[in-house]
mmCIF file with all atom_site columns, C-alpha atoms in Angstrom:
data_model
loop_
_atom_site.group_PDB
_atom_site.id
_atom_site.type_symbol
_atom_site.label_atom_id
_atom_site.label_alt_id
_atom_site.label_comp_id
_atom_site.label_asym_id
_atom_site.label_entity_id
_atom_site.label_seq_id
_atom_site.pdbx_PDB_ins_code
_atom_site.Cartn_x
_atom_site.Cartn_y
_atom_site.Cartn_z
_atom_site.occupancy
_atom_site.B_iso_or_equiv
_atom_site.pdbx_formal_charge
_atom_site.auth_seq_id
_atom_site.auth_comp_id
_atom_site.auth_asym_id
_atom_site.auth_atom_id
_atom_site.pdbx_PDB_model_num
ATOM 1   C CA . MET A 1 1   ? 98.365  228.658 16.727  1.00 0.00 ? 1   MET A CA 1
ATOM 2   C CA . ASP A 1 2   ? 98.281  231.851 14.523  1.00 0.00 ? 2   ASP A CA 1
ATOM 3   C CA . ARG A 1 3   ? 99.427  231.941 11.246  1.00 0.00 ? 3   ARG A CA 1
ATOM 4   C CA . LYS A 1 4   ? 102.547 234.791 12.998  1.00 0.00 ? 4   LYS A CA 1
ATOM 5   C CA . GLU A 1 5   ? 103.618 232.171 14.983  1.00 0.00 ? 5   GLU A CA 1
ATOM 6   C CA . PHE A 1 6   ? 103.809 229.937 12.697  1.00 0.00 ? 6   PHE A CA 1
ATOM 7   C CA . ILE A 1 7   ? 105.710 231.524 10.624  1.00 0.00 ? 7   ILE A CA 1
ATOM 8   C CA . LYS A 1 8   ? 108.576 232.453 13.652  1.00 0.00 ? 8   LYS A CA 1
ATOM 9   C CA . LEU A 1 9   ? 108.520 228.979 14.440  1.00 0.00 ? 9   LEU A CA 1
ATOM 10  C CA . CYS A 1 10  ? 109.053 227.660 10.710  1.00 0.00 ? 10  CYS A CA 1
ATOM 11  C CA . GLY A 1 11  ? 111.566 230.751 9.863   1.00 0.00 ? 11  GLY A CA 1
ATOM 12  C CA . GLY A 1 12  ? 113.704 229.587 13.340  1.00 0.00 ? 12  GLY A CA 1
ATOM 13  C CA . ILE A 1 13  ? 113.451 225.845 12.264  1.00 0.00 ? 13  ILE A CA 1
ATOM 14  C CA . CYS A 1 14  ? 115.403 227.431 8.881   1.00 0.00 ? 14  CYS A CA 1
ATOM 15  C CA . VAL A 1 15  ? 117.474 228.656 11.168  1.00 0.00 ? 15  VAL A CA 1
ATOM 16  C CA . VAL A 1 16  ? 118.788 225.893 12.829  1.00 0.00 ? 16  VAL A CA 1
ATOM 17  C CA . GLY A 1 17  ? 118.791 223.847 10.382  1.00 0.00 ? 17  GLY A CA 1
ATOM 18  C CA . ALA A 1 18  ? 121.406 226.061 8.337   1.00 0.00 ? 18  ALA A CA 1
ATOM 19  C CA . GLY A 1 19  ? 123.275 225.649 11.238  1.00 0.00 ? 19  GLY A CA 1
ATOM 20  C CA . VAL A 1 20  ? 123.562 222.161 12.277  1.00 0.00 ? 20  VAL A CA 1
ATOM 21  C CA . SER A 1 21  ? 124.933 221.362 8.987   1.00 0.00 ? 21  SER A CA 1
ATOM 22  C CA . VAL A 1 22  ? 127.763 224.491 8.838   1.00 0.00 ? 22  VAL A CA 1
ATOM 23  C CA . LEU A 1 23  ? 128.182 222.169 12.103  1.00 0.00 ? 23  LEU A CA 1
ATOM 24  C CA . LEU A 1 24  ? 128.180 219.193 10.926  1.00 0.00 ? 24  LEU A CA 1
ATOM 25  C CA . GLU A 1 25  ? 130.482 220.302 7.657   1.00 0.00 ? 25  GLU A CA 1
ATOM 26  C CA . GLY A 1 26  ? 133.147 220.784 9.920   1.00 0.00 ? 26  GLY A CA 1
ATOM 27  C CA . CYS A 1 27  ? 132.630 217.521 11.465  1.00 0.00 ? 27  CYS A CA 1
ATOM 28  C CA . ALA A 1 28  ? 133.961 215.597 8.195   1.00 0.00 ? 28  ALA A CA 1
ATOM 29  C CA . SER A 1 29  ? 137.225 214.097 7.778   1.00 0.00 ? 29  SER A CA 1
ATOM 30  C CA . ALA A 1 30  ? 139.829 215.673 6.385   1.00 0.00 ? 30  ALA A CA 1
ATOM 31  C CA . THR A 1 31  ? 140.938 213.952 2.493   1.00 0.00 ? 31  THR A CA 1
ATOM 32  C CA . TYR A 1 32  ? 144.293 212.345 2.786   1.00 0.00 ? 32  TYR A CA 1
ATOM 33  C CA . PHE A 1 33  ? 146.781 213.107 -0.066  1.00 0.00 ? 33  PHE A CA 1
ATOM 34  C CA . ALA A 1 34  ? 149.445 209.502 0.377   1.00 0.00 ? 34  ALA A CA 1
ATOM 35  C CA . GLN A 1 35  ? 153.117 210.683 -0.065  1.00 0.00 ? 35  GLN A CA 1
ATOM 36  C CA . SER A 1 36  ? 154.348 207.779 -3.099  1.00 0.00 ? 36  SER A CA 1
ATOM 37  C CA . VAL A 1 37  ? 157.681 207.902 -5.864  1.00 0.00 ? 37  VAL A CA 1
ATOM 38  C CA . THR A 1 38  ? 155.759 208.069 -8.929  1.00 0.00 ? 38  THR A CA 1
ATOM 39  C CA . THR A 1 39  ? 157.541 206.117 -12.449 1.00 0.00 ? 39  THR A CA 1
ATOM 40  C CA . LYS A 1 40  ? 156.868 205.689 -15.576 1.00 0.00 ? 40  LYS A CA 1
ATOM 41  C CA . ASN A 1 41  ? 154.834 202.752 -15.523 1.00 0.00 ? 41  ASN A CA 1
ATOM 42  C CA . SER A 1 42  ? 154.314 202.044 -11.973 1.00 0.00 ? 42  SER A CA 1
ATOM 43  C CA . ILE A 1 43  ? 153.574 204.178 -7.824  1.00 0.00 ? 43  ILE A CA 1
ATOM 44  C CA . THR A 1 44  ? 155.283 202.559 -4.643  1.00 0.00 ? 44  THR A CA 1
ATOM 45  C CA . LEU A 1 45  ? 153.424 203.624 -1.840  1.00 0.00 ? 45  LEU A CA 1
ATOM 46  C CA . LYS A 1 46  ? 154.408 203.106 1.893   1.00 0.00 ? 46  LYS A CA 1
ATOM 47  C CA . LYS A 1 47  ? 151.903 200.465 3.382   1.00 0.00 ? 47  LYS A CA 1
ATOM 48  C CA . ALA A 1 48  ? 152.301 202.675 6.799   1.00 0.00 ? 48  ALA A CA 1
ATOM 49  C CA . GLU A 1 49  ? 151.202 205.811 5.172   1.00 0.00 ? 49  GLU A CA 1
ATOM 50  C CA . PHE A 1 50  ? 147.317 203.743 6.367   1.00 0.00 ? 50  PHE A CA 1
ATOM 51  C CA . ILE A 1 51  ? 148.461 204.235 9.933   1.00 0.00 ? 51  ILE A CA 1
ATOM 52  C CA . LYS A 1 52  ? 147.397 208.871 11.190  1.00 0.00 ? 52  LYS A CA 1
ATOM 53  C CA . VAL A 1 53  ? 149.273 209.323 14.603  1.00 0.00 ? 53  VAL A CA 1
ATOM 54  C CA . ALA A 1 54  ? 147.666 212.375 16.193  1.00 0.00 ? 54  ALA A CA 1
ATOM 55  C CA . ASN A 1 55  ? 147.344 213.462 19.833  1.00 0.00 ? 55  ASN A CA 1
ATOM 56  C CA . GLY A 1 56  ? 149.134 210.338 20.575  1.00 0.00 ? 56  GLY A CA 1
ATOM 57  C CA . LYS A 1 57  ? 147.073 208.709 19.432  1.00 0.00 ? 57  LYS A CA 1
ATOM 58  C CA . THR A 1 58  ? 147.206 205.396 16.451  1.00 0.00 ? 58  THR A CA 1
ATOM 59  C CA . THR A 1 59  ? 144.522 205.158 14.441  1.00 0.00 ? 59  THR A CA 1
ATOM 60  C CA . GLU A 1 60  ? 144.677 203.055 10.201  1.00 0.00 ? 60  GLU A CA 1
ATOM 61  C CA . ARG A 1 61  ? 143.098 205.150 8.083   1.00 0.00 ? 61  ARG A CA 1
ATOM 62  C CA . LYS A 1 62  ? 140.796 203.043 4.992   1.00 0.00 ? 62  LYS A CA 1
ATOM 63  C CA . TYR A 1 63  ? 141.983 204.664 2.353   1.00 0.00 ? 63  TYR A CA 1
ATOM 64  C CA . VAL A 1 64  ? 144.550 206.883 0.887   1.00 0.00 ? 64  VAL A CA 1
ATOM 65  C CA . LEU A 1 65  ? 144.634 209.619 -2.372  1.00 0.00 ? 65  LEU A CA 1
ATOM 66  C CA . LEU A 1 66  ? 146.712 209.571 -5.325  1.00 0.00 ? 66  LEU A CA 1
ATOM 67  C CA . ARG A 1 67  ? 147.513 211.941 -8.003  1.00 0.00 ? 67  ARG A CA 1
ATOM 68  C CA . THR A 1 68  ? 149.673 211.153 -11.322 1.00 0.00 ? 68  THR A CA 1
ATOM 69  C CA . GLU A 1 69  ? 150.314 213.376 -13.740 1.00 0.00 ? 69  GLU A CA 1
ATOM 70  C CA . LYS A 1 70  ? 149.430 210.506 -16.559 1.00 0.00 ? 70  LYS A CA 1
ATOM 71  C CA . HIS A 1 71  ? 145.617 210.720 -15.018 1.00 0.00 ? 71  HIS A CA 1
ATOM 72  C CA . ASP A 1 72  ? 143.048 213.795 -14.800 1.00 0.00 ? 72  ASP A CA 1
ATOM 73  C CA . PHE A 1 73  ? 141.618 212.262 -11.991 1.00 0.00 ? 73  PHE A CA 1
ATOM 74  C CA . PRO A 1 74  ? 143.443 210.964 -8.501  1.00 0.00 ? 74  PRO A CA 1
ATOM 75  C CA . ILE A 1 75  ? 143.465 207.347 -7.216  1.00 0.00 ? 75  ILE A CA 1
ATOM 76  C CA . CYS A 1 76  ? 141.233 206.457 -4.371  1.00 0.00 ? 76  CYS A CA 1
ATOM 77  C CA . VAL A 1 77  ? 143.835 203.318 -2.541  1.00 0.00 ? 77  VAL A CA 1
ATOM 78  C CA . TYR A 1 78  ? 141.662 201.258 0.207   1.00 0.00 ? 78  TYR A CA 1
ATOM 79  C CA . LYS A 1 79  ? 143.319 198.490 2.355   1.00 0.00 ? 79  LYS A CA 1
ATOM 80  C CA . LEU A 1 80  ? 140.295 196.110 3.045   1.00 0.00 ? 80  LEU A CA 1
ATOM 81  C CA . LYS A 1 81  ? 138.948 194.403 5.621   1.00 0.00 ? 81  LYS A CA 1
ATOM 82  C CA . ASP A 1 82  ? 140.731 190.646 4.502   1.00 0.00 ? 82  ASP A CA 1
ATOM 83  C CA . GLY A 1 83  ? 144.526 193.119 4.227   1.00 0.00 ? 83  GLY A CA 1
ATOM 84  C CA . SER A 1 84  ? 144.215 193.340 0.400   1.00 0.00 ? 84  SER A CA 1
ATOM 85  C CA . TYR A 1 85  ? 144.477 196.891 -1.072  1.00 0.00 ? 85  TYR A CA 1
ATOM 86  C CA . SER A 1 86  ? 142.421 197.857 -3.872  1.00 0.00 ? 86  SER A CA 1
ATOM 87  C CA . ALA A 1 87  ? 143.398 200.812 -5.799  1.00 0.00 ? 87  ALA A CA 1
ATOM 88  C CA . LEU A 1 88  ? 140.396 202.119 -8.043  1.00 0.00 ? 88  LEU A CA 1
ATOM 89  C CA . LEU A 1 89  ? 140.829 205.674 -10.212 1.00 0.00 ? 89  LEU A CA 1
ATOM 90  C CA . LEU A 1 90  ? 138.011 208.590 -8.539  1.00 0.00 ? 90  LEU A CA 1
ATOM 91  C CA . GLN A 1 91  ? 135.953 209.236 -12.391 1.00 0.00 ? 91  GLN A CA 1
ATOM 92  C CA . CYS A 1 92  ? 132.627 208.404 -12.732 1.00 0.00 ? 92  CYS A CA 1
ATOM 93  C CA . THR A 1 93  ? 131.714 206.033 -15.130 1.00 0.00 ? 93  THR A CA 1
ATOM 94  C CA . HIS A 1 94  ? 128.560 207.790 -16.006 1.00 0.00 ? 94  HIS A CA 1
ATOM 95  C CA . LYS A 1 95  ? 129.288 211.233 -16.924 1.00 0.00 ? 95  LYS A CA 1
ATOM 96  C CA . GLY A 1 96  ? 133.223 211.203 -15.954 1.00 0.00 ? 96  GLY A CA 1
ATOM 97  C CA . CYS A 1 97  ? 132.535 213.801 -12.502 1.00 0.00 ? 97  CYS A CA 1
ATOM 98  C CA . GLU A 1 98  ? 135.424 212.760 -9.826  1.00 0.00 ? 98  GLU A CA 1
ATOM 99  C CA . LEU A 1 99  ? 133.657 210.683 -6.857  1.00 0.00 ? 99  LEU A CA 1
ATOM 100 C CA . ILE A 1 100 ? 134.153 211.108 -3.425  1.00 0.00 ? 100 ILE A CA 1
ATOM 101 C CA . PRO A 1 101 ? 135.332 208.851 -0.658  1.00 0.00 ? 101 PRO A CA 1
ATOM 102 C CA . GLN A 1 102 ? 132.786 208.269 1.273   1.00 0.00 ? 102 GLN A CA 1
ATOM 103 C CA . GLY A 1 103 ? 134.113 205.692 4.341   1.00 0.00 ? 103 GLY A CA 1
ATOM 104 C CA . ASP A 1 104 ? 133.163 202.717 1.726   1.00 0.00 ? 104 ASP A CA 1
ATOM 105 C CA . PHE A 1 105 ? 132.259 203.808 -0.851  1.00 0.00 ? 105 PHE A CA 1
ATOM 106 C CA . LEU A 1 106 ? 131.890 206.361 -3.027  1.00 0.00 ? 106 LEU A CA 1
ATOM 107 C CA . VAL A 1 107 ? 129.633 208.376 -4.046  1.00 0.00 ? 107 VAL A CA 1
ATOM 108 C CA . CYS A 1 108 ? 129.283 210.593 -7.365  1.00 0.00 ? 108 CYS A CA 1
ATOM 109 C CA . PRO A 1 109 ? 128.469 214.352 -6.459  1.00 0.00 ? 109 PRO A CA 1
ATOM 110 C CA . CYS A 1 110 ? 127.140 214.790 -10.037 1.00 0.00 ? 110 CYS A CA 1
ATOM 111 C CA . HIS A 1 111 ? 124.959 212.504 -10.357 1.00 0.00 ? 111 HIS A CA 1
ATOM 112 C CA . GLY A 1 112 ? 124.436 210.415 -7.342  1.00 0.00 ? 112 GLY A CA 1
ATOM 113 C CA . SER A 1 113 ? 126.073 206.782 -8.533  1.00 0.00 ? 113 SER A CA 1
ATOM 114 C CA . GLU A 1 114 ? 127.656 204.829 -5.523  1.00 0.00 ? 114 GLU A CA 1
ATOM 115 C CA . PHE A 1 115 ? 130.741 202.178 -5.959  1.00 0.00 ? 115 PHE A CA 1
ATOM 116 C CA . THR A 1 116 ? 131.933 199.679 -3.373  1.00 0.00 ? 116 THR A CA 1
ATOM 117 C CA . ASN A 1 117 ? 135.772 200.208 -2.251  1.00 0.00 ? 117 ASN A CA 1
ATOM 118 C CA . THR A 1 118 ? 136.558 198.088 -4.836  1.00 0.00 ? 118 THR A CA 1
ATOM 119 C CA . GLY A 1 119 ? 134.983 199.744 -7.640  1.00 0.00 ? 119 GLY A CA 1
ATOM 120 C CA . VAL A 1 120 ? 131.658 197.748 -8.384  1.00 0.00 ? 120 VAL A CA 1
ATOM 121 C CA . VAL A 1 121 ? 128.385 199.693 -9.100  1.00 0.00 ? 121 VAL A CA 1
ATOM 122 C CA . GLN A 1 122 ? 126.192 199.833 -5.994  1.00 0.00 ? 122 GLN A CA 1
ATOM 123 C CA . ASN A 1 123 ? 123.517 202.458 -7.534  1.00 0.00 ? 123 ASN A CA 1
ATOM 124 C CA . PRO A 1 124 ? 122.433 203.840 -10.398 1.00 0.00 ? 124 PRO A CA 1
ATOM 125 C CA . PRO A 1 125 ? 122.676 206.079 -13.035 1.00 0.00 ? 125 PRO A CA 1
ATOM 126 C CA . ALA A 1 126 ? 126.643 204.548 -13.822 1.00 0.00 ? 126 ALA A CA 1
ATOM 127 C CA . GLU A 1 127 ? 126.496 200.955 -14.815 1.00 0.00 ? 127 GLU A CA 1
ATOM 128 C CA . GLN A 1 128 ? 130.235 200.559 -15.590 1.00 0.00 ? 128 GLN A CA 1
ATOM 129 C CA . ASN A 1 129 ? 132.177 199.776 -12.583 1.00 0.00 ? 129 ASN A CA 1
ATOM 130 C CA . LEU A 1 130 ? 135.371 202.232 -11.626 1.00 0.00 ? 130 LEU A CA 1
ATOM 131 C CA . PHE A 1 131 ? 138.615 201.411 -13.574 1.00 0.00 ? 131 PHE A CA 1
ATOM 132 C CA . THR A 1 132 ? 141.309 199.544 -11.208 1.00 0.00 ? 132 THR A CA 1
ATOM 133 C CA . PHE A 1 133 ? 144.556 199.415 -11.041 1.00 0.00 ? 133 PHE A CA 1
ATOM 134 C CA . LYS A 1 134 ? 146.814 195.944 -10.145 1.00 0.00 ? 134 LYS A CA 1
ATOM 135 C CA . ILE A 1 135 ? 149.131 196.013 -6.987  1.00 0.00 ? 135 ILE A CA 1
ATOM 136 C CA . THR A 1 136 ? 151.266 194.019 -5.766  1.00 0.00 ? 136 THR A CA 1
ATOM 137 C CA . SER A 1 137 ? 153.342 194.400 -2.509  1.00 0.00 ? 137 SER A CA 1
ATOM 138 C CA . ASP A 1 138 ? 155.850 193.174 0.171   1.00 0.00 ? 138 ASP A CA 1
ATOM 139 C CA . ASN A 1 139 ? 156.762 193.146 3.533   1.00 0.00 ? 139 ASN A CA 1
ATOM 140 C CA . GLU A 1 140 ? 156.397 197.923 3.911   1.00 0.00 ? 140 GLU A CA 1
ATOM 141 C CA . HIS A 1 141 ? 155.229 199.165 0.157   1.00 0.00 ? 141 HIS A CA 1
ATOM 142 C CA . LEU A 1 142 ? 152.529 198.802 -2.525  1.00 0.00 ? 142 LEU A CA 1
ATOM 143 C CA . TYR A 1 143 ? 153.047 199.153 -5.785  1.00 0.00 ? 143 TYR A CA 1
ATOM 144 C CA . ILE A 1 144 ? 150.135 200.385 -8.205  1.00 0.00 ? 144 ILE A CA 1
ATOM 145 C CA . GLN A 1 145 ? 150.970 199.496 -12.198 1.00 0.00 ? 145 GLN A CA 1
ATOM 146 C CA . LEU A 1 146 ? 149.379 202.989 -14.604 1.00 0.00 ? 146 LEU A CA 1
#
């Protein structure tokens, strides 16, 4: 292969790679902010917010996000495999960037720290676990203590 063919091949690979990355971004799941009721000291969230119905098909969300006026960052509420729940402030304990939920873990886009769905540090540079909220529940609701 001569130099000209090599440059054409590399250029083609770059164009295809850029196109594939754009397509993959479209496959990412949309972030869902649940409806909730906020009082002075708590958030009430319906457990039904974890159920998604689309095109006649029912699926379960792994997590939902909440916004409050009390915090500058969203709160991520995970439904854990054992049926319990965890509520985490999406603020990285390393430099304070907003975390991004990625399935069963959270990633910091600034420096790459990773946390479990219960807020435990998995990968540095963060060294401290995430801020968590106490949760109580009944048959239909979760009550997240602020």
